[in-house]
Coordinates of C-alpha atoms and ligand atoms in Angstrom, one line a residue:
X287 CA 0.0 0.0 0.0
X288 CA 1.5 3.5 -0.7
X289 CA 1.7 6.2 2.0
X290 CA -1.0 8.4 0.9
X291 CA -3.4 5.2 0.4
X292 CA -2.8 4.3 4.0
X293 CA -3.0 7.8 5.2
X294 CA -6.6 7.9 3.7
X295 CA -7.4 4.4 5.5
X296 CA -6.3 5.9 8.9
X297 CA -9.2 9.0 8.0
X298 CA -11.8 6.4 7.5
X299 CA -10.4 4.6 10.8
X300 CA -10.8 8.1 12.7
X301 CA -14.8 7.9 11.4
X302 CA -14.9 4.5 12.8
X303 CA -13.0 5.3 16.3
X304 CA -16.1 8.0 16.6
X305 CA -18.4 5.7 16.7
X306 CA -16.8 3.4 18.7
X307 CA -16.2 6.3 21.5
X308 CA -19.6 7.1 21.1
X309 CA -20.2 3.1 22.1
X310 CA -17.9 3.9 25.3
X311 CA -19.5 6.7 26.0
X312 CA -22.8 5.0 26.0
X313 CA -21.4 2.7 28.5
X314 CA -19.5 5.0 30.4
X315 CA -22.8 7.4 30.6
X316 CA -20.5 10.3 30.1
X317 CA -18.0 11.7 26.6
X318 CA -14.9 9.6 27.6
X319 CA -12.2 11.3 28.7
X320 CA -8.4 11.0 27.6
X321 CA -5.0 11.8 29.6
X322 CA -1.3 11.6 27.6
X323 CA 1.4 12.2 29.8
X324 CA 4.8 13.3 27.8
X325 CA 7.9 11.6 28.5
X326 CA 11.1 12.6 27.0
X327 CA 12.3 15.3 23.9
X328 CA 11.0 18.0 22.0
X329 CA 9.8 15.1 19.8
X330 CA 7.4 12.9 21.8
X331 CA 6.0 16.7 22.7
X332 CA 5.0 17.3 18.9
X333 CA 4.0 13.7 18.7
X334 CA 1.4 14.2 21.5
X335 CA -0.3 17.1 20.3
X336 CA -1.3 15.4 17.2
X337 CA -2.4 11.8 19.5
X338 CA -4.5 14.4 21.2
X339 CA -5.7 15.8 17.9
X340 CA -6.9 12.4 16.9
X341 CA -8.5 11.6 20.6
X342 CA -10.0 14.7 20.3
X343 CA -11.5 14.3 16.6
X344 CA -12.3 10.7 18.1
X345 CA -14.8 12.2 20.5
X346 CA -12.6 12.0 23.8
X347 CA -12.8 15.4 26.2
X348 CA -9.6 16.2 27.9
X349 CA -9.5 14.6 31.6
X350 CA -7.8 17.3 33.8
X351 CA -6.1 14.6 35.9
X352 CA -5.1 10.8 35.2
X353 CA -7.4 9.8 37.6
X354 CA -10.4 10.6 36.0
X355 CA -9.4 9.4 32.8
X356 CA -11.0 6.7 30.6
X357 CA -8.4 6.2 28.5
X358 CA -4.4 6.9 29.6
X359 CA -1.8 6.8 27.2
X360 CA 1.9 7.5 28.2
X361 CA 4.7 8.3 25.1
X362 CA 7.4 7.0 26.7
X363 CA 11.4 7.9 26.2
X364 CA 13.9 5.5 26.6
X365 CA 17.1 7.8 25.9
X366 CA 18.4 6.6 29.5
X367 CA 17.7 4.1 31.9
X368 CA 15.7 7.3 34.2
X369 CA 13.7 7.8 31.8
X370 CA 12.3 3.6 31.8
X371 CA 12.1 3.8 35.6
X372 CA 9.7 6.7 35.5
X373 CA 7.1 5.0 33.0
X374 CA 7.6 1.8 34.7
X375 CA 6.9 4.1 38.3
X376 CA 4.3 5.6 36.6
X377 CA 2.8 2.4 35.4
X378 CA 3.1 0.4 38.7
X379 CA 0.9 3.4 40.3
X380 CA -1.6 2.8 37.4
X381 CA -1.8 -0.5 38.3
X382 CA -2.4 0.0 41.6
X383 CA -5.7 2.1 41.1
X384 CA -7.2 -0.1 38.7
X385 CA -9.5 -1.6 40.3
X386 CA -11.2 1.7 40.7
X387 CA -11.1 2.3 36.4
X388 CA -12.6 -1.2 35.3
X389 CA -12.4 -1.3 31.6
X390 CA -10.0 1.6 31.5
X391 CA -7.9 1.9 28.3
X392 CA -4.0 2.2 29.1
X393 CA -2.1 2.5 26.2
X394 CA 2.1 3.1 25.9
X395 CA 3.5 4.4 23.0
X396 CA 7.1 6.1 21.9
X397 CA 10.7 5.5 21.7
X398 CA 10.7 2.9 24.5
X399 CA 8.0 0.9 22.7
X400 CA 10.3 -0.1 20.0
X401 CA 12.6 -2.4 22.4
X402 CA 11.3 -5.5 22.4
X403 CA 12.8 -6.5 25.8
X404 CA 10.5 -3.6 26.9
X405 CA 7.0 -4.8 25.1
X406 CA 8.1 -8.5 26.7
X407 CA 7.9 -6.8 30.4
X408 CA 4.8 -5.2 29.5
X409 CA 3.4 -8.1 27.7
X410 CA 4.1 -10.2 31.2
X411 CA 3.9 -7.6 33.7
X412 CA 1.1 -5.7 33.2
X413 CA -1.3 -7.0 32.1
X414 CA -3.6 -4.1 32.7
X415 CA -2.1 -2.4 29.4
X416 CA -4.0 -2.8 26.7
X417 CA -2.5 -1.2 23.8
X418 CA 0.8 -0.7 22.9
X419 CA 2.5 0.7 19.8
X420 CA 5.9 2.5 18.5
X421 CA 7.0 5.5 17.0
X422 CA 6.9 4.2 13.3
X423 CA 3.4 3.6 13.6
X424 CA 1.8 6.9 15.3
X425 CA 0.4 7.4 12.3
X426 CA -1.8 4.3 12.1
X427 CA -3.2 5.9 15.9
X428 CA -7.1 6.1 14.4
X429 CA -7.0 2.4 13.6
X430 CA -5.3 1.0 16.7
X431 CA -7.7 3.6 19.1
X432 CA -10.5 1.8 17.1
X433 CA -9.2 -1.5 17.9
X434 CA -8.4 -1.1 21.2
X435 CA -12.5 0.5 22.0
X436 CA -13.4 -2.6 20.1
X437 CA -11.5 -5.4 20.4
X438 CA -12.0 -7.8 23.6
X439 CA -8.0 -8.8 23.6
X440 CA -4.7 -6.6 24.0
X441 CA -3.6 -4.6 21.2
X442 CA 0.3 -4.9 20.6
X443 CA 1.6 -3.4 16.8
X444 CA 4.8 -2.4 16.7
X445 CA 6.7 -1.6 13.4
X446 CA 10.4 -1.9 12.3
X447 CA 10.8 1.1 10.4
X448 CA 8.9 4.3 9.0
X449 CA 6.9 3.6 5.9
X450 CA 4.5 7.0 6.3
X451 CA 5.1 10.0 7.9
X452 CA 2.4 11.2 10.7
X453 CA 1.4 14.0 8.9
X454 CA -2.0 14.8 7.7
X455 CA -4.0 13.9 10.7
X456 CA -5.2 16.2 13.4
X457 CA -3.3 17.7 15.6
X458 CA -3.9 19.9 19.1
X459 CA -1.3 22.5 19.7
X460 CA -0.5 22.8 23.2
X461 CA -0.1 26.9 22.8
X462 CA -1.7 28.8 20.1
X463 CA 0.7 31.3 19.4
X464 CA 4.0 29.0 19.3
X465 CA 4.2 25.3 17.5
X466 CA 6.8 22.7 16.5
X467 CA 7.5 21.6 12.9
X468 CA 8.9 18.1 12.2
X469 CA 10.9 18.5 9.5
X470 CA 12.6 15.2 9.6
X471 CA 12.6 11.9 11.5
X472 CA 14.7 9.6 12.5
X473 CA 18.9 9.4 12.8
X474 CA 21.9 8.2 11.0
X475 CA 24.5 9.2 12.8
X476 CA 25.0 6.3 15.7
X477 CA 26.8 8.1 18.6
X478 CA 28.2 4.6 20.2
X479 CA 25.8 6.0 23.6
X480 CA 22.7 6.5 22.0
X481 CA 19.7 4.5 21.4
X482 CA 17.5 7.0 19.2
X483 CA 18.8 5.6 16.0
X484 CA 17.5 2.4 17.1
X485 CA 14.2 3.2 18.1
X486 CA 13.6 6.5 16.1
X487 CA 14.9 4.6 12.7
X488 CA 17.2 6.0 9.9
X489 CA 16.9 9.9 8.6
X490 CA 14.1 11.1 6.8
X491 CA 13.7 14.4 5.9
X492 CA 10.0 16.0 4.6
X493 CA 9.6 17.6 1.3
X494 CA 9.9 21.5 1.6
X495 CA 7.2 22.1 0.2
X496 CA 5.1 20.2 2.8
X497 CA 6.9 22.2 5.7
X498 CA 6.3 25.0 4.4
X499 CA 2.5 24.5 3.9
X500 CA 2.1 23.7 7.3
X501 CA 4.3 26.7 8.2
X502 CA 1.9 29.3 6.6
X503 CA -1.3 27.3 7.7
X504 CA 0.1 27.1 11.3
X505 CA 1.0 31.4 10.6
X506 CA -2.5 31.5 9.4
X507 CA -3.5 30.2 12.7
X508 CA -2.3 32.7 14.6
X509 CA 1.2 31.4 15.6
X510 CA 3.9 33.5 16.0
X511 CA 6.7 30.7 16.7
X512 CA 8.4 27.7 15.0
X513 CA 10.2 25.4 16.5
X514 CA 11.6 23.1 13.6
X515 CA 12.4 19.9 15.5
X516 CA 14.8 16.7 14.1
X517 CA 17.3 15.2 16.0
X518 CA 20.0 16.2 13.7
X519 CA 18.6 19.3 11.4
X520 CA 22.3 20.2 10.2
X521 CA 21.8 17.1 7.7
X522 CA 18.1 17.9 6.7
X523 CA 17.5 17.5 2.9
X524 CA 20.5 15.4 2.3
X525 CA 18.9 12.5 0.9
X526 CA 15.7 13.8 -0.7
X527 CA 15.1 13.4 -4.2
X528 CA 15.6 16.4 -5.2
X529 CA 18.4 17.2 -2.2
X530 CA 17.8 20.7 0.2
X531 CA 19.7 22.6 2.4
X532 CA 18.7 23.5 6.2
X533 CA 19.8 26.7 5.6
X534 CA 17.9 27.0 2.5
X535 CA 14.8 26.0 4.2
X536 CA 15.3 28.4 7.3
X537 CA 15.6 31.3 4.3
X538 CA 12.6 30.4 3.0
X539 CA 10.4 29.7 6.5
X540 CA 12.1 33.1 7.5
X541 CA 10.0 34.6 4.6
X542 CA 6.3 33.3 5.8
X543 CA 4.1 36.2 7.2
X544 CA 3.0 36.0 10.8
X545 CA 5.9 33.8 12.2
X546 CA 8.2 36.2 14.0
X547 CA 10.2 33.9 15.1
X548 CA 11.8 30.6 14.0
X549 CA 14.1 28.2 16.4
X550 CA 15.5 24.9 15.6
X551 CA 16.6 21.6 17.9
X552 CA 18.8 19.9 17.4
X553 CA 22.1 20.8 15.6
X554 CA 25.3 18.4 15.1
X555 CA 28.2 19.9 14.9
X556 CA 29.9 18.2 12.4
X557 CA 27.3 19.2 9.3
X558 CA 26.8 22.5 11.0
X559 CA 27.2 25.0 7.5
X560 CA 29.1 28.4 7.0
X561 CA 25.6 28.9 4.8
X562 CA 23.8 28.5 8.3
X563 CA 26.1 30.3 10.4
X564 CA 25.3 33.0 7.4
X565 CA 21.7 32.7 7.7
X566 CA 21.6 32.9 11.8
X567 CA 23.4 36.5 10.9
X568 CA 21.6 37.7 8.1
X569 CA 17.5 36.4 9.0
X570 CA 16.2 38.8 11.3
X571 CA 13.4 35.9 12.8
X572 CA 15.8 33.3 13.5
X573 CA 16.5 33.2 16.8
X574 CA 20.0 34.3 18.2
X575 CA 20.0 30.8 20.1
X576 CA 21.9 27.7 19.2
X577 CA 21.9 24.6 20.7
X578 CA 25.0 22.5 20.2
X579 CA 25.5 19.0 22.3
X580 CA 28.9 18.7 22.0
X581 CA 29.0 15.7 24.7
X582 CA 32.7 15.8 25.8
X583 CA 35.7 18.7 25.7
X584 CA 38.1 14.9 25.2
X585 CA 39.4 14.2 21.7
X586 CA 39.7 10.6 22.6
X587 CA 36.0 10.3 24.0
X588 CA 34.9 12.2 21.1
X589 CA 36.6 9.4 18.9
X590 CA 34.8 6.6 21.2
X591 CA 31.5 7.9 21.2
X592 CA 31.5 8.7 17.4
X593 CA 30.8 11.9 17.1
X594 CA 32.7 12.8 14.2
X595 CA 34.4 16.1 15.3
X596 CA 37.3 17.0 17.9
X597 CA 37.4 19.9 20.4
X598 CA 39.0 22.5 17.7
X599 CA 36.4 22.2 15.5
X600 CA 33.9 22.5 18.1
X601 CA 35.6 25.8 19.7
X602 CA 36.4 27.1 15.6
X603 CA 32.2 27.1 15.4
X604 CA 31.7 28.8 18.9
X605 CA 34.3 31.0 17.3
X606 CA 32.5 31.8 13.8
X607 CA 28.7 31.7 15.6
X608 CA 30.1 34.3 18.0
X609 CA 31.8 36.7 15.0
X610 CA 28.4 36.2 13.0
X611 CA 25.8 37.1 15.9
X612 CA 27.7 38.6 18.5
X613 CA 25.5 38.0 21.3
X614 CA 24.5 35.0 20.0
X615 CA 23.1 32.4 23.1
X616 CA 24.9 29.2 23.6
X617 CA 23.4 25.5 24.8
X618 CA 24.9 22.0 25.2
X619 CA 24.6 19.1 26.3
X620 CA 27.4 16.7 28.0
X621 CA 27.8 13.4 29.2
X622 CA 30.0 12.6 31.7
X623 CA 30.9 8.9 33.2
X624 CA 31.0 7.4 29.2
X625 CA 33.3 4.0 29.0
X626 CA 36.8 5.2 29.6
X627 CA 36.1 8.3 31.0
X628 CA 39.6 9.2 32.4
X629 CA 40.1 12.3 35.0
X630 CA 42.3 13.9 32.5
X631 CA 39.3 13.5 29.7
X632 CA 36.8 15.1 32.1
X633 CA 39.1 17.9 33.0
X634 CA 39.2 18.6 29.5
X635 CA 35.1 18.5 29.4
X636 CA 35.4 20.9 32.7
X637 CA 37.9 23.2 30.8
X638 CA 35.9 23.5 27.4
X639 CA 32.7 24.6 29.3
X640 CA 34.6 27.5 30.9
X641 CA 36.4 28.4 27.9
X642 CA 33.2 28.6 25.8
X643 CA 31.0 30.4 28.6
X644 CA 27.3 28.3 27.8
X645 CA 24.1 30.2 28.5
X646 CA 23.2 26.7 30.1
X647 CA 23.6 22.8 29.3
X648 CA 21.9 19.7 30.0
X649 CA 24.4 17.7 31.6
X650 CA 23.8 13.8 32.1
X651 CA 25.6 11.0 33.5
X652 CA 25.8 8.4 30.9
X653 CA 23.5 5.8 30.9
X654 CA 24.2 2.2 29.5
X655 CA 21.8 1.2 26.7
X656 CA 21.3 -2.6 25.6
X657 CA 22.3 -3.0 22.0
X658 CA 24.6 0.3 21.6
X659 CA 28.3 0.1 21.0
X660 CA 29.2 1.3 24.4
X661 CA 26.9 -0.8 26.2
X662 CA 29.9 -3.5 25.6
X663 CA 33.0 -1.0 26.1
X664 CA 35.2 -2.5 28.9
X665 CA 36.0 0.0 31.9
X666 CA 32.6 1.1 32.8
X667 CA 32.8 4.3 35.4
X668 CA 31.6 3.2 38.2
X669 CA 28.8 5.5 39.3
X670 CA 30.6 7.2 42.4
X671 CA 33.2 8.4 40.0
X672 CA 30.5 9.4 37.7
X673 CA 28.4 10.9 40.4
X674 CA 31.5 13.0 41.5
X675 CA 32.4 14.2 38.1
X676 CA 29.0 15.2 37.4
X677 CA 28.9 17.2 40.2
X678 CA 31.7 19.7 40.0
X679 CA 30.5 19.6 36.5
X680 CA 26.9 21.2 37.3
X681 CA 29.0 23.6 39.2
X682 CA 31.2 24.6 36.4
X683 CA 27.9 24.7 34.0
X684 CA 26.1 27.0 36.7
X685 CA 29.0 29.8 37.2
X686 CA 29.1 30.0 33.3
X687 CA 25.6 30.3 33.6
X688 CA 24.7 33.1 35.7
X689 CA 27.6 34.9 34.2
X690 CA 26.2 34.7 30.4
X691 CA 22.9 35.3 31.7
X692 CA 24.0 38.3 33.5
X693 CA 25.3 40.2 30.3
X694 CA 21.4 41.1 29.6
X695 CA 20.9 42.8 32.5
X696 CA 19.4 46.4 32.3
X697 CA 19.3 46.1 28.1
X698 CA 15.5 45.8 26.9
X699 CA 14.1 43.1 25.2
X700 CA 11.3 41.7 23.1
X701 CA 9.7 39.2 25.4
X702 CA 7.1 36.3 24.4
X703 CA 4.6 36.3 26.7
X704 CA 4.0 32.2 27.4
X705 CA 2.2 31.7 30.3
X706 CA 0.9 33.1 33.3
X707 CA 3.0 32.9 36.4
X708 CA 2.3 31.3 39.9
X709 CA 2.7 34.7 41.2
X710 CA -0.6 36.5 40.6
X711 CA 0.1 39.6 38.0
X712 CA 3.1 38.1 36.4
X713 CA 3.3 36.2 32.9
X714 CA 6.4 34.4 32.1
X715 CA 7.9 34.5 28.7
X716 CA 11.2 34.3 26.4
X717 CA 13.6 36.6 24.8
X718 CA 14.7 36.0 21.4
X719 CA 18.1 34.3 23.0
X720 CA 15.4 31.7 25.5
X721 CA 15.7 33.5 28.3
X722 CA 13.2 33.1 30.8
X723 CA 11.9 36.4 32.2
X724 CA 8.7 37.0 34.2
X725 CA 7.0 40.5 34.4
X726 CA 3.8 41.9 35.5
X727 CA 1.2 41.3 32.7
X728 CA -2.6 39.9 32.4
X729 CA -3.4 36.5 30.9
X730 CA -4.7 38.5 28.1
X731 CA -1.3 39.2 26.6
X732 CA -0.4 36.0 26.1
X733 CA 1.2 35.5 22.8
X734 CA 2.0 38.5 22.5
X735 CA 5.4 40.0 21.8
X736 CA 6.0 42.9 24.7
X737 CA 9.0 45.3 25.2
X738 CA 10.2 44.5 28.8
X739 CA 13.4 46.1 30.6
X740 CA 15.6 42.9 32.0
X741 CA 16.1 44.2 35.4
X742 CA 16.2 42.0 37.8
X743 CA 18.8 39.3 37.2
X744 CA 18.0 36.2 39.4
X745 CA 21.3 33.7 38.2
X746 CA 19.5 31.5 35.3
X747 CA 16.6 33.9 34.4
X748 CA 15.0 38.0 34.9
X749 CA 12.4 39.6 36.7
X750 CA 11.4 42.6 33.8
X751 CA 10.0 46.1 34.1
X752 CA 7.4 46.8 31.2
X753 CA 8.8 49.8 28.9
Ligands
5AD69 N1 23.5 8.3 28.5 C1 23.5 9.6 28.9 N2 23.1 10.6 28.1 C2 22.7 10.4 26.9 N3 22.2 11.1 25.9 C3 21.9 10.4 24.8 N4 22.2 9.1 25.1 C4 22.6 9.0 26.4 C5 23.1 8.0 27.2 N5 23.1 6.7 26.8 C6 22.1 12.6 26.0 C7 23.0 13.3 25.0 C8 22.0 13.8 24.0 C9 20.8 14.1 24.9 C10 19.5 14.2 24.2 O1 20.8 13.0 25.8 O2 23.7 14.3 25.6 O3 22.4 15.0 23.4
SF4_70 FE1 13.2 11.9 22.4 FE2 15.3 10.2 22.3 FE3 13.7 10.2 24.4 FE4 12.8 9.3 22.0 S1 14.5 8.4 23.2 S2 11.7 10.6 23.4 S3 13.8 10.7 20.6 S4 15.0 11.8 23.8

């Protein structure tokens, strides 16, 4: 069957799903209600808005808590071993109330859904969990909701590898005014850590064309910002037919009226582009932000985890963002405790982070992954070691932080108003370069770009004065 023949069958299975929640309802005496809890990246974000499109268009109402759910679904992560323990945490708890939810749908879906020592525990464990799928079939979602409102016995499809993209179905934006765009799935690029490319697939990149329709339909909408999101956007277009740059396609999303803004996660830097660097100076909406895992400051870790740079090239970039957009914000992310991990290598991790100054990093100890390279490396750190390490590095990221945060103070900036704040009269929003500020504003102003004076540094983040 071709993509866009399946992609109609999953519209006809959304007609039948409607019907078949209208059948729960019946029983239920009330419109059934649906809870998706998040786990994970910028990714399983996107992919949950448009699961909740499809519950929504279904005939589900939005429970405001698990517990009054009639139908949970968790999109699971499985980038490190945390991230299992919380869904299986999170699942044991579910199981514990069920008696109280009899005939409760509890579905799992996402990265951790495509290992198959993971589906086995589930299959065995519990048993309460009645439908299960993985990333390369979110698309098929109408169908397998339909089955599992239908069908008496456990629904369990899994697929090995993308065959349609989970476009063209509904989708529910969490914020009105700001959205993410997938412009590509998947990974090629096998750090010897990571287990995306296993359970995300290989790289595909969308046609233009198609991101750029939804750009000006999402603009039409009423949303100001983009956030394009692939887990290595450097290489987008590589291997289309007819082959496309990223910084060609930022050019031409830069050019859509209504979006004021355009971000993009994330970047690797060994296809990062002088044509990019060029377009981060010259395109007034892209974002002076860039964020840039560069996992270790070692050569030789570098080299074992595959990353397919060294520490110059990485600091030459820093160098060239910096003399292209001056101010330019700076993220990272960096492992510590990977196979091998030597003082001398971490010192070298320790001394890059100071030397680059990063507006902030996600910082991770590494986590061992069944079926990746390093998994089988020999001289494991042991986690005291790694504990240690990780420690003086949070230090290390923090002092860089508040000092690169800092450098903002008393300037004025252009603040998107997100949300509104626990503290009655303030909304909380971000500058161009993702700094959090809050300032005294109404819920009305919400999505709304305001002028607001950053004067109240607080080490990661502002207090602002409205101008
Ligand atoms: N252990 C620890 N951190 C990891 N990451 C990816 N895989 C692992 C792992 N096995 C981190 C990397 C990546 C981020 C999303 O998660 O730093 O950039
Ligand atoms: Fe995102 Fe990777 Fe976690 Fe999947 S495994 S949700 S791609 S971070």
């Amino acid at each position: 069957m071709e993509a866009t023949e399946k992609t109609a069958r999953q519209m006809e299975f959304l007609e039948k799903a409607r019907g078949a929640a209208a059948a729960y309802a019946e029983r239920l005496g009330h419109a059934p209600r649906s809870y998706i809890e998040t786990f994970g990246c910028q990714m399983n974000a996107r992919d949950s808005e448009k699961l909740r499109g499809i519950l929504r268009e279904a005939g589900f109402a939005d429970a405001r808590e698990e517990n009054e759910a009639d139908l949970v679904l968790y999109n699971t992560c499985t980038v490190r071993d945390n991230a299992d323990q919380h869904v299986y945490g999170r699942l044991g708890r579910l199981g514990g109330n069920r008696k109280s939810h009899p005939g409760r749908i509890v579905g799992l879906c996402g990265c951790l859904m495509q290992e198959p020592h993971a589906v086995e525990k589930i299959k065995k464990s519990y048993p309460f969990v009645n439908l299960v799928f993985g990333t390369h079939n979110l698309y098929a979602f109408p169908e397998l909701l339909y089955r599992a409102l239908t069908e008496k016995k456990r629904v369990f499809e899994i697929e090995e590898k993308t065959t349609v993209l989970p476009e063209s179905l509904p989708v529910e934006r969490k914020h009105g005014f700001k959205s993410g765009v997938n412009i590509m799935y998947g990974c090629d690029n096998f750090c010897t850590y990571c287990i995306v490319p296993y359970v995300r697939g290989r790289e595909i990149s969308r046609e233009p064309e198609d991101i750029l329709a939804e750009v000006r339909h999402l603009a039409a909408d009423g949303v100001k910002e983009i956030m394009l999101l692939g887990q290595n956007v450097n290489s987008y277009g590589k291997k289309l037919a007819e082959p496309a740059t990223f910084a060609g396609l930022l050019r031409r999303i830069c050019r859509v009226e209504g979006i004021e803004r355009v971000r993009f996660m994330t970047s690797h830097p060994k296809d990062l582009s002088d044509d990019l660097v060029r377009a981060m100076a010259e395109e007034k909406k892209l974002c002076p932000h860039l964020h840039l895992p560069v996992q270790s400051g070692s050569d030789r870790l570098l080299k074992q985890m595959n990353r397919h740079y060294d520490r110059a090239h990485y600091l030459g970039l820093v160098e060239k963002l910096r003399a292209a957009v001056p101010d330019i914000s700076l993220t990272t992310d960096i492992i510590v405790g990977f196979p091998g991990e030597t003082e001398e290598d971490f010192e070298a991790t320790l001394s890059l982070v100071r030397e680059v100054g990063f507006d902030s990093a996600f910082t991770f100890i590494y986590s061992k992954r069944t079926g990746t390279p390093a998994a089988s490396y020999p001289d494991q750190v042991p986690d005291e070691v790694a504990h240690e390490r990780f420690d003086r590095l949070l230090a290390a990221v923090k002092e860089g932080a508040e000092r690169m945060c800092g450098r903002f103070a008393g300037q004025v900036a252009e603040v998107l108003a997100e949300e509104e704040n626990r503290q009655p009269g303030y909304i909380t929003g971000r500058t161009p370069h993702n700094l959090v500020v809050h300032f005294p504003g109404t819920k009305e102003e919400i999505g709304k770009i305001v002028k607001v004076r950053l004067s109240d540094p607080r080490g990661f983040y502002y207090f602002g004065e409205r101008v």
